[in-house]
């Protein structure tokens, strides 16, 4: 029998890997309604609490009045409108790069950048814990594709020795499922020594990191010479949707010419760019959001250590609780949900086998009291899991 989907689905269920979509029946925020139940949620990536901000909503509304709804065409035909252009200029200014190029999603920005820069005969080297969109981009490029050990410059250097053609080293800035930071200064030096380019996907760094929220590159004070290709996404810390690549004049012009996911798609709605322009201002200037976030992260880590939870080496809003087996991670998530707390279990293949976890994310929209409620829930539920073996 062809397409034996029922067997594949049954197999996934039996392995505790079946995915389901919770139905969100409220706007994004700490207090949500999911599948008919009010819950206190710790799993979105809206780190600064901008996804449902009144000023961002007002900018979207005004943008729709002024510019209509649809982008209408691709950027190269007649879809590149004034709000898109202004947003690109503001993103270039935020990142301190000559130019930025707007993409519809982070997935597309990653596919576009990697496939435009390397191809057959070239080399792409990636951290083994990189986001799926980067790994897919590496495969699609046709370049020789290898992964190096997580954040390990020796492992990278060994692979650089054998690299051929144009060589692109690619890493997450903040690792999306672990919350730790790429060792960018060391990676940049290693890449530069071999004439390779470093590309950083800082989807989770923009907003929380850096004095102005410009992410890991601002955090480490690195230049365009260290990180020639910088990617940011707009659906996380910016609270809206879309993505961008920032870099030199030449890099951006090359992407306009050669990045197929840029060329062959309709531009995002111009009103969305209006909303993002507004959220960019809040992200950059309302520093109290980063301070609030940092204080909640400290509170969570201290409380979690007292309970004896296995935290990871992270000072970012991504604070995973390592569990191990998928069944146990699902069980802890379920126990918390029965107590009104929503924390998603993250399982393979999103994370390596045997490293299922609860991915707690904190946002500036959470309160101290809400983090306290989460800690109380964890203190009650974690011991109920019992010893590992089941
Ligand atoms: C979420 C994410 C993406 C994808 O961005 P979208 O705009 O959601 O498509 C890419 N890279 C990383 C590291 C991410 O976490």
Coordinates of N, CA and C and ligand atoms in Angstrom, one line a residue, residues 105-107 110 131 133 172 176 201 203-204 233 236 242, ligand 1:
X105 N 9.4 35.8 6.4 CA 9.5 35.0 7.6 C 11.0 34.7 7.8
X106 N 11.4 34.3 9.0 CA 12.7 33.9 9.4 C 13.2 32.7 8.6
X107 N 12.2 31.8 8.4 CA 12.6 30.6 7.7 C 13.0 30.9 6.3
X110 N 16.5 32.7 6.2 CA 17.6 31.8 6.3 C 17.8 31.0 5.0
X131 N 18.9 26.0 14.5 CA 17.5 26.0 14.1 C 17.2 25.2 12.8
X133 N 15.5 25.6 10.3 CA 15.5 26.4 9.0 C 16.9 26.6 8.5
X172 N 23.1 29.9 15.4 CA 22.1 30.6 16.1 C 22.8 31.6 17.0
X176 N 17.8 28.4 20.3 CA 16.3 28.5 20.5 C 15.8 27.6 21.6
X201 N 22.1 33.9 13.1 CA 20.6 34.0 13.2 C 20.2 34.3 14.6
X203 N 17.4 35.2 16.1 CA 16.0 35.3 16.3 C 15.6 35.6 17.7
X204 N 16.3 35.0 18.7 CA 15.9 35.2 20.1 C 16.8 36.2 20.9
X233 N 14.6 38.0 13.4 CA 13.3 37.7 13.0 C 12.4 38.7 13.8
X236 N 9.3 37.4 17.2 CA 9.7 37.1 18.6 C 9.7 38.4 19.4
X242 N 7.7 38.5 10.3 CA 8.7 38.8 9.3 C 10.1 38.6 9.8
Ligands
LIG1 C1 11.7 31.1 15.0 C2 13.1 30.9 14.4 C3 13.2 31.1 13.0 C4 12.0 31.2 12.1 O1 11.5 32.5 12.1 P1 10.0 32.7 11.6 O2 9.9 34.1 11.3 O3 9.2 32.2 12.7 O4 9.9 31.8 10.4 C5 14.5 31.0 12.5 N1 15.5 30.9 13.3 C6 15.4 30.7 14.6 C7 16.7 30.5 15.5 C8 14.2 30.7 15.2 O5 14.0 30.5 16.5

